[in-house]
PDB file of C-alpha atoms in Angstrom:
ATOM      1  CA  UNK A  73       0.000   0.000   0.000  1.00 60.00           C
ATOM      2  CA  UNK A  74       1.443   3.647  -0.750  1.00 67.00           C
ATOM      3  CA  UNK A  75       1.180   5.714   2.013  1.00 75.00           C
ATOM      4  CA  UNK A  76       0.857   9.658   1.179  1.00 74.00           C
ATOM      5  CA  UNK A  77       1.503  12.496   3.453  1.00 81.00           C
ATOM      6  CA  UNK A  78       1.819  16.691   3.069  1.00 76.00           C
ATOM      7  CA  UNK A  79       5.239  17.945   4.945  1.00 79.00           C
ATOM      8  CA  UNK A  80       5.913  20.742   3.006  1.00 75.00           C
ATOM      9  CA  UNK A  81       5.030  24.669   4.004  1.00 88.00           C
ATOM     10  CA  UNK A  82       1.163  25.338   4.163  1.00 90.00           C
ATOM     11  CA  UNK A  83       0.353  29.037   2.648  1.00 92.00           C
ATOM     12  CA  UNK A  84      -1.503  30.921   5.108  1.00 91.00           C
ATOM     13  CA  UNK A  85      -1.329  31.953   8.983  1.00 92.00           C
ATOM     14  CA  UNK A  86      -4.663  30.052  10.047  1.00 94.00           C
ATOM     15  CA  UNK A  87      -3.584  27.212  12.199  1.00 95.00           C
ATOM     16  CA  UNK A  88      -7.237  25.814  12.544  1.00 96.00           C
ATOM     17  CA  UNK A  89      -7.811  25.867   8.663  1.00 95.00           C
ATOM     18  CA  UNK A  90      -4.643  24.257   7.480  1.00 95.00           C
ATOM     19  CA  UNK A  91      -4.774  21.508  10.623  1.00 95.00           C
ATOM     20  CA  UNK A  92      -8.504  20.218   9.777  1.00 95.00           C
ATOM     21  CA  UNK A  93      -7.643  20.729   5.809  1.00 93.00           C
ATOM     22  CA  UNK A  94      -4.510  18.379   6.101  1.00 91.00           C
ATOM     23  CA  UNK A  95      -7.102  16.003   7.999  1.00 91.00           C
ATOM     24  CA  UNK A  96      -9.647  16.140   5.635  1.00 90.00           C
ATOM     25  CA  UNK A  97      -7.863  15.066   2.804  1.00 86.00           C
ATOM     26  CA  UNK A  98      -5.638  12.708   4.187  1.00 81.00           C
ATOM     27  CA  UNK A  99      -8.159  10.677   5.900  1.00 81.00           C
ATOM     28  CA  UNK A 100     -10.692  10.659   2.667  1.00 78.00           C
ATOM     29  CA  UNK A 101      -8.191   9.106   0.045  1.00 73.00           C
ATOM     30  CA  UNK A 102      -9.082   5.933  -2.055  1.00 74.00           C
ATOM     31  CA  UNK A 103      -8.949   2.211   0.091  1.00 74.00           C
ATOM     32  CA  UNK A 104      -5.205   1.691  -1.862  1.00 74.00           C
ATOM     33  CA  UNK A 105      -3.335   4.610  -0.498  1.00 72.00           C
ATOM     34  CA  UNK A 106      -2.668   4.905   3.641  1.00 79.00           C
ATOM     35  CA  UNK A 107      -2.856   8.700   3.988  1.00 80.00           C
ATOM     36  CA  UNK A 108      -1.325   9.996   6.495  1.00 90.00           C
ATOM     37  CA  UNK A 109      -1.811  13.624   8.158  1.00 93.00           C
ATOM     38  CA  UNK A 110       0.583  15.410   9.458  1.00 93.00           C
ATOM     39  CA  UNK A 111       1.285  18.612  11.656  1.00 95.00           C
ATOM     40  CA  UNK A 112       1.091  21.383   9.282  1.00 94.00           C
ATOM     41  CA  UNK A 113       3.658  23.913   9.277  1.00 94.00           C
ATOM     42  CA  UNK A 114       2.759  27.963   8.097  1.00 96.00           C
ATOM     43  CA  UNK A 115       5.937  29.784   7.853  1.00 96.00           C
ATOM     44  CA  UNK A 116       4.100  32.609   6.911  1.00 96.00           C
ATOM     45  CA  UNK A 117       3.495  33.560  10.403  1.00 97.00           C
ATOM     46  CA  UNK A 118       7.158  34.438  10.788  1.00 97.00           C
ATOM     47  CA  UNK A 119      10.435  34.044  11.293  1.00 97.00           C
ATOM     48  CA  UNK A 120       9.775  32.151  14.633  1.00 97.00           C
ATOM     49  CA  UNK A 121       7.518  29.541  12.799  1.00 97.00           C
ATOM     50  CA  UNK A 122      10.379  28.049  10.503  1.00 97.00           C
ATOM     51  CA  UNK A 123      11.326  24.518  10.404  1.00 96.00           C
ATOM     52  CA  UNK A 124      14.606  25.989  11.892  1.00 98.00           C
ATOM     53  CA  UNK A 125      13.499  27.826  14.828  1.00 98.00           C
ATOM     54  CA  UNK A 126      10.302  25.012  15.539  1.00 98.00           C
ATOM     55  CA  UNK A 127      13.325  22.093  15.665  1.00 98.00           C
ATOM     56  CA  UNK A 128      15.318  24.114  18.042  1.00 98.00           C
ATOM     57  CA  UNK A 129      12.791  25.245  20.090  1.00 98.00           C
ATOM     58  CA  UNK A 130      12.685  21.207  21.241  1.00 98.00           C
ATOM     59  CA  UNK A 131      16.216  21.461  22.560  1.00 98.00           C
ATOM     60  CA  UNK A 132      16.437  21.323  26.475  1.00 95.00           C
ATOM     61  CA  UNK A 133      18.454  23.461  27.994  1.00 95.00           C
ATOM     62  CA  UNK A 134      20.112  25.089  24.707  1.00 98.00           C
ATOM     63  CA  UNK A 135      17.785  28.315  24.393  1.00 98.00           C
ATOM     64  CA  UNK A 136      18.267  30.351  20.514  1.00 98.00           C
ATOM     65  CA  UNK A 137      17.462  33.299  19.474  1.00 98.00           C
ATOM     66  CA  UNK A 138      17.198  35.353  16.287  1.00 97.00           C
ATOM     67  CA  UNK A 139      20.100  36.488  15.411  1.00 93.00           C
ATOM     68  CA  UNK A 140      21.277  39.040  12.633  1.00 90.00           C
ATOM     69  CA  UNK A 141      22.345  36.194  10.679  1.00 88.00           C
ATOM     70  CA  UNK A 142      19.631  33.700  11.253  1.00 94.00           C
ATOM     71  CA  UNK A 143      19.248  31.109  14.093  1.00 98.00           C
ATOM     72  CA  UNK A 144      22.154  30.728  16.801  1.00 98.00           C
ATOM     73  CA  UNK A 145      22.446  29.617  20.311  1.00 98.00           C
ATOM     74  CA  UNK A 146      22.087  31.921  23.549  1.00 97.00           C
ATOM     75  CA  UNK A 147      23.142  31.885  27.007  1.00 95.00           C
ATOM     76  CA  UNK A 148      19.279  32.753  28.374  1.00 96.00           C
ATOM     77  CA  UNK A 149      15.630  32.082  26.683  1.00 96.00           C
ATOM     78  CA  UNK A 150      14.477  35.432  25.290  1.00 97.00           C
ATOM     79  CA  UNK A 151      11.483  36.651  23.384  1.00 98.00           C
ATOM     80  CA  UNK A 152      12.399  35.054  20.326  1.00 98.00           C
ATOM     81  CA  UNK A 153      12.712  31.114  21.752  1.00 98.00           C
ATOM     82  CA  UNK A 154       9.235  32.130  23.306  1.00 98.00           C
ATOM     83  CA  UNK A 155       7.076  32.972  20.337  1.00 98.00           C
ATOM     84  CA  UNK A 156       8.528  30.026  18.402  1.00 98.00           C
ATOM     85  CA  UNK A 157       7.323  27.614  21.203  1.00 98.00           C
ATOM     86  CA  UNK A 158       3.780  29.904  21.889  1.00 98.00           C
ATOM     87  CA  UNK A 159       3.353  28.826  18.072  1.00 97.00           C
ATOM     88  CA  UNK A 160       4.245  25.617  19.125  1.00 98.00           C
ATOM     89  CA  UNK A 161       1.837  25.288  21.872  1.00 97.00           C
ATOM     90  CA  UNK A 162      -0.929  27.121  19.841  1.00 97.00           C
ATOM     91  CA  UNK A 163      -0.619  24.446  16.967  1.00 97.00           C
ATOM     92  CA  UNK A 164      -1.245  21.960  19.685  1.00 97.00           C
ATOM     93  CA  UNK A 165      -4.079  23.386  21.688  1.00 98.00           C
ATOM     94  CA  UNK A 166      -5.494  23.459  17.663  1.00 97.00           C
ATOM     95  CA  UNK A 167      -4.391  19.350  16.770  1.00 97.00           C
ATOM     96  CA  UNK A 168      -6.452  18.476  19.928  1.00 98.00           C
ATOM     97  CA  UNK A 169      -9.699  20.367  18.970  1.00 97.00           C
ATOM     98  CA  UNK A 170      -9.817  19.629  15.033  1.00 96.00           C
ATOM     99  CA  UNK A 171      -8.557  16.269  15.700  1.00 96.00           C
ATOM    100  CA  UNK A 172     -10.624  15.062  18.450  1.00 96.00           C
ATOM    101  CA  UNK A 173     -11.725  11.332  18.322  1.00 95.00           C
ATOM    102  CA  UNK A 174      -9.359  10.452  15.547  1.00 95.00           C
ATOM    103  CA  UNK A 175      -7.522   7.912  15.549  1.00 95.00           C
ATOM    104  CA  UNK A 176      -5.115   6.453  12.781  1.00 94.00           C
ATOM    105  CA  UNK A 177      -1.337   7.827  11.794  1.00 95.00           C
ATOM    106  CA  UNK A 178      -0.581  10.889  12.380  1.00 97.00           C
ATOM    107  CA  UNK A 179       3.461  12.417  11.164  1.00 96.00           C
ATOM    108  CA  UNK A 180       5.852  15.000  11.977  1.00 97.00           C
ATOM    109  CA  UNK A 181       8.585  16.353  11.292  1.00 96.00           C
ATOM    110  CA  UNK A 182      12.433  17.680  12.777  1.00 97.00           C
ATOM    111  CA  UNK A 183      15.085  18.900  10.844  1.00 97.00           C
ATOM    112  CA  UNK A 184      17.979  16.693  11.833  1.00 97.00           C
ATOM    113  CA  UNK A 185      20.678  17.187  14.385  1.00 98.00           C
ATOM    114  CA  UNK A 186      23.479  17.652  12.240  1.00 98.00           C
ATOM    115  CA  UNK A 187      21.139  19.881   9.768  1.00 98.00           C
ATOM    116  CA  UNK A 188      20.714  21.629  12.563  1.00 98.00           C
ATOM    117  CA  UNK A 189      23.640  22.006  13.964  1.00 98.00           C
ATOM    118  CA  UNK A 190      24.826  23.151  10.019  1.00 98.00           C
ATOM    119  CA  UNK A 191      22.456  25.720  10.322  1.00 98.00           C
ATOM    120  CA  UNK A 192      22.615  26.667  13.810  1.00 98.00           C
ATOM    121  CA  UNK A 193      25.515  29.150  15.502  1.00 97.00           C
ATOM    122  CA  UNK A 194      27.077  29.676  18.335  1.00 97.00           C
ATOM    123  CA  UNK A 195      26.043  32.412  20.743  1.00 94.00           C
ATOM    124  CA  UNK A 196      29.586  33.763  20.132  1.00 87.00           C
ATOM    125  CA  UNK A 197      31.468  32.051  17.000  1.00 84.00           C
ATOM    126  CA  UNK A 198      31.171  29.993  14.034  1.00 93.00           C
ATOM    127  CA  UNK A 199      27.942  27.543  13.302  1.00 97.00           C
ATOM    128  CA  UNK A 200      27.565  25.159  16.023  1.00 98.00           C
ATOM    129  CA  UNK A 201      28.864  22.373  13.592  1.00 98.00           C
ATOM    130  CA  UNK A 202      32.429  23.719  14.484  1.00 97.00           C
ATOM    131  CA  UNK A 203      32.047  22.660  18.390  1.00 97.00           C
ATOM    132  CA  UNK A 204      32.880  19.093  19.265  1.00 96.00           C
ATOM    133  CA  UNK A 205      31.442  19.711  22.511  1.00 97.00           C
ATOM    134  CA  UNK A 206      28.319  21.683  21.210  1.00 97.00           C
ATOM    135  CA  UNK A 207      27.520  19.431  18.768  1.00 98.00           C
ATOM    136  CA  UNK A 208      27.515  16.099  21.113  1.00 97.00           C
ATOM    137  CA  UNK A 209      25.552  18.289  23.266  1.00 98.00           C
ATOM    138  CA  UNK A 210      22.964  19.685  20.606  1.00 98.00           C
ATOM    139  CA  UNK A 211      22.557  15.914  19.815  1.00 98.00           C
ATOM    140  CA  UNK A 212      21.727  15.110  23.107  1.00 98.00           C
ATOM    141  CA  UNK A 213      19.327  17.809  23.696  1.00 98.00           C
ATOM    142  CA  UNK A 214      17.466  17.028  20.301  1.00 98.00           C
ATOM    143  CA  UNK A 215      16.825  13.459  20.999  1.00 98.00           C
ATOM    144  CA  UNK A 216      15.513  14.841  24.057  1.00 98.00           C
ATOM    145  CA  UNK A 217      13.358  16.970  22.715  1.00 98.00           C
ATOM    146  CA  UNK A 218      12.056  14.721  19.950  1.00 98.00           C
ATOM    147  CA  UNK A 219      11.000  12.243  22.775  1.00 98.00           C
ATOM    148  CA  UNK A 220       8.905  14.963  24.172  1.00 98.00           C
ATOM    149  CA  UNK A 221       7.354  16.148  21.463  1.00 98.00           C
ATOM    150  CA  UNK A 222       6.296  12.520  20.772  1.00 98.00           C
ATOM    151  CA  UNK A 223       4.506  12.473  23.824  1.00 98.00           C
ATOM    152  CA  UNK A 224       2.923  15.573  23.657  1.00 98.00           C
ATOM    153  CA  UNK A 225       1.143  14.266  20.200  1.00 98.00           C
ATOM    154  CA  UNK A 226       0.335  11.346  21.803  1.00 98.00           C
ATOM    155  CA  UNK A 227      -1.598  13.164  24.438  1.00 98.00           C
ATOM    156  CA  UNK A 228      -3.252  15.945  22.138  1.00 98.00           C
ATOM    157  CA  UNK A 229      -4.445  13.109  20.247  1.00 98.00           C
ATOM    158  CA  UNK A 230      -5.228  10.263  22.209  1.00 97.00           C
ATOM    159  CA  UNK A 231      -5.608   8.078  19.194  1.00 95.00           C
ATOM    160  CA  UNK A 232      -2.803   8.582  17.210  1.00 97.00           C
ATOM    161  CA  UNK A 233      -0.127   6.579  15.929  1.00 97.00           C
ATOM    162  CA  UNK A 234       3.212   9.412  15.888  1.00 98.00           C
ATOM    163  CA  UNK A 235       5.715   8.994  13.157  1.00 96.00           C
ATOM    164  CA  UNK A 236       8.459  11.218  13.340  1.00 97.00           C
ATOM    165  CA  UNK A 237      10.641  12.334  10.418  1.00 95.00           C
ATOM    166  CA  UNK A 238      14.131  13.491  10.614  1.00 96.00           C
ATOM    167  CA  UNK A 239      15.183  15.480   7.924  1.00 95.00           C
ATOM    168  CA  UNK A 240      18.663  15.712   6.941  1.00 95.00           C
ATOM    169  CA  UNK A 241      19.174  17.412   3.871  1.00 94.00           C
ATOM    170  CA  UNK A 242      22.739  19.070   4.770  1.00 95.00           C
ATOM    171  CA  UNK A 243      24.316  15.620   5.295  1.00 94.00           C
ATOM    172  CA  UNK A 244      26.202  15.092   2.265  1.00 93.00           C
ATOM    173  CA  UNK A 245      27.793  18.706   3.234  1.00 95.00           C
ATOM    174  CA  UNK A 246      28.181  17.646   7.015  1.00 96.00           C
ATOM    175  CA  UNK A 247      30.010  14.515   5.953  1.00 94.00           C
ATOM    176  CA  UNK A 248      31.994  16.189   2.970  1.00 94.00           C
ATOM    177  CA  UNK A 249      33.443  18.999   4.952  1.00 96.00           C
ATOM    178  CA  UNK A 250      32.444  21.286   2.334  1.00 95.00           C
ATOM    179  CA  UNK A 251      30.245  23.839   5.130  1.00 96.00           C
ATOM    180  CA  UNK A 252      32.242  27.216   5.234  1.00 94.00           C
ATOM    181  CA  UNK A 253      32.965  28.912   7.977  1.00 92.00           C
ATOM    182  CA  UNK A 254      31.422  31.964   9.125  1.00 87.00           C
ATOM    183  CA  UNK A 255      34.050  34.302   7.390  1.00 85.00           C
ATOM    184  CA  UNK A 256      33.744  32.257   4.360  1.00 84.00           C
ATOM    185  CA  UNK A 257      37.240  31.924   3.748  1.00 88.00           C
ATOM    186  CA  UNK A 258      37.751  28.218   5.549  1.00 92.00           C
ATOM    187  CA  UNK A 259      35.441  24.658   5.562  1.00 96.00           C
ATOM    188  CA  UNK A 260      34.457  23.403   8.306  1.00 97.00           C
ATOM    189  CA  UNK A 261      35.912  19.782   8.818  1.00 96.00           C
ATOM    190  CA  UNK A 262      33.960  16.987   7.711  1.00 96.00           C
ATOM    191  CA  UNK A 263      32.264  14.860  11.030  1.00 96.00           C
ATOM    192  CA  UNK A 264      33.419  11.722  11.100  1.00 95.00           C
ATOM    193  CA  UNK A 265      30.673   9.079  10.000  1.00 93.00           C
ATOM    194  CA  UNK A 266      31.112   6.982  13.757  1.00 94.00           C
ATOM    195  CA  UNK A 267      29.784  10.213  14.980  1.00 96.00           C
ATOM    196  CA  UNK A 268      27.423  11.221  12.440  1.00 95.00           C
ATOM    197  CA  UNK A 269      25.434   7.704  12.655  1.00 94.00           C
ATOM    198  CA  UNK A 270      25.340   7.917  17.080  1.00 95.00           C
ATOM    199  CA  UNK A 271      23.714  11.333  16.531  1.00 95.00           C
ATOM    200  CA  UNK A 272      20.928  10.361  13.890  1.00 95.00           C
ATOM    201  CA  UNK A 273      20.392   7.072  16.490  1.00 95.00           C
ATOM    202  CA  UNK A 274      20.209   8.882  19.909  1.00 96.00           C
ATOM    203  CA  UNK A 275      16.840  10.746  18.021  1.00 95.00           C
ATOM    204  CA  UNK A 276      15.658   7.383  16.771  1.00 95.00           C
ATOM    205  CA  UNK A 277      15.808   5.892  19.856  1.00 96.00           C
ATOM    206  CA  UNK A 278      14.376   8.349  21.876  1.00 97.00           C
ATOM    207  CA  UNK A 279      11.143   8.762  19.754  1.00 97.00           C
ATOM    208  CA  UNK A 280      10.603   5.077  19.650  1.00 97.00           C
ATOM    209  CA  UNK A 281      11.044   5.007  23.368  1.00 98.00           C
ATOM    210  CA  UNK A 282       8.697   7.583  23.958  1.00 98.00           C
ATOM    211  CA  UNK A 283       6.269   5.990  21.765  1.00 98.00           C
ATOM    212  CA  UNK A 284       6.937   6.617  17.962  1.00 98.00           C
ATOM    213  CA  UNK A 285       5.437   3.696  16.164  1.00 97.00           C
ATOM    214  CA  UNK A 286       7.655   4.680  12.880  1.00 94.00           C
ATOM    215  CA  UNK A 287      11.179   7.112  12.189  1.00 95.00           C
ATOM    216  CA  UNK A 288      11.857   7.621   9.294  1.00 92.00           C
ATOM    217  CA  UNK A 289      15.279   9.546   8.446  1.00 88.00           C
ATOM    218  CA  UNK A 290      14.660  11.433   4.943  1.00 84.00           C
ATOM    219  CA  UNK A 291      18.149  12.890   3.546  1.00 79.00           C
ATOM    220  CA  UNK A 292      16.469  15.897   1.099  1.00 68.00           C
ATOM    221  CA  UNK A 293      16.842  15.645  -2.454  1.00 64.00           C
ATOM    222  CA  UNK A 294      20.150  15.690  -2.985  1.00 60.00           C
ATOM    223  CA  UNK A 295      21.850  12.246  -2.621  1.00 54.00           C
ATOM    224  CA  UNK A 296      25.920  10.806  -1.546  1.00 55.00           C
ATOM    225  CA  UNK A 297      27.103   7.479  -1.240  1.00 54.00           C
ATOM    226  CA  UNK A 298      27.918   8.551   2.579  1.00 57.00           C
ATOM    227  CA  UNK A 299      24.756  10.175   3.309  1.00 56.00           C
ATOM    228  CA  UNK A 300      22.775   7.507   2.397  1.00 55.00           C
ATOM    229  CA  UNK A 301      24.939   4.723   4.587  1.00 61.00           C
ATOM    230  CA  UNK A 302      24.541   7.297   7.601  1.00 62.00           C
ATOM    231  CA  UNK A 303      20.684   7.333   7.135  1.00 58.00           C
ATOM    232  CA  UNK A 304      20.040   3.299   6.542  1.00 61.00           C
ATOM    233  CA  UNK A 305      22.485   3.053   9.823  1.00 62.00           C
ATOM    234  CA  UNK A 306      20.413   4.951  11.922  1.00 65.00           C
ATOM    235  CA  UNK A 307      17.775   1.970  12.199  1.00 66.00           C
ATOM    236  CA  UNK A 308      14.796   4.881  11.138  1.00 66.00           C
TER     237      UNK A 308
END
């Protein structure tokens, strides 16, 4: 059986209309396709409603803010951290009302942690992808926060079965060494695959143990030989 789902960007800033749309058409599809709804996403709200900014916003005790060039890590939660996760809590509170009594799959998605600690910077350097240390500790604090949002699906909607997606389209660069650096005139060293596959499994494992029927690792649509290895070691 095919199974079809809707990741992508919704247009629009109404959480209520996109969240029962997505519903509606995934749950009235033809009795050889398995649709599957997911958590809609409406970057249109903002800056703070980003794939970027919604993944991060799961990290415990690793606040971010906005900075003047894009996403980076900060030494206190500030207003920024706090409308991405009011978003976050608002698309909730609006799951649980437009999806009450359903029951049947239900999918979301995180960008990666070593997409996101590509994108990601330091509260004081280069992107966090240049920080041994940050970057074992970003990959702890995702996994964490992947097992909690889990669980907070699974109690908006009683009746769901959660699969999470982890979306790693910079992996080919994260394995390649071919990110620059922040002044642009250096790479940043390529992560060594040993490392690269614990990361992608500490998020796997902590959304199956909070409850994840499925993880699935999706790598983007660009493809390498090493990316793809990473991903199918995982165990998504």
């Amino acid at each position: 059986m095919t199974g079809v789902t809707l990741l992508g960007p919704w247009p629009g800033t109404g959480a209520a209309h996109a969240q029962r749309t997505a519903l509606e058409i995934l749950t009235e599809v033809p009795d050889t396709v398995e649709g599957l709804p997911a958590v809609v996403q409406l970057p249109a709200r903002g800056p703070w409603a980003e794939s970027v900014p919604r993944t991060a916003a799961l990290l415990t005790d690793m606040p971010v803010d906005l900075g003047p060039h894009g996403w980076q890590l900060a030494d206190r939660p500030g207003a920024d951290l706090e409308r991405t996760r009011s978003l976050i809590r608002e698309d909730l509170e609006v799951l649980a009302a437009v999806a009450h009594g359903y029951r049947g799959p239900l999918v979301v998605s995180v960008r990666g942690p070593w997409t996101l600690a590509a994108v990601l910077y330091l509260a004081r350097g280069d992107r966090v992808l240049s920080d041994h240390g940050a970057c074992r500790d970003l990959v702890q604090s995702l996994a964490e926060g992947c097992a909690a949002m889990v669980t907070q699906l699974r109690e908006a909607v009683p009746g769901s079965a959660v699969t999470l997606v982890v979306r790693e389209p910079m992996l080919p660069d994260v394995l390649a060494g071919t990110l620059s650096t922040f002044s642009g005139r250096g790479r940043i060293p390529a992560v060594p695959s040993r490392d690269v596959d614990d990361g992608l499994v500490a998020a796997v494992r902590a959304a199956r143990a909070a409850g994840a029927v499925q993880v699935v690792a999706h790598g983007g649509g660009r493809f390498a030989s090493r990316a793809l290895r990473a991903l199918s070691a995982s165990g998504a």
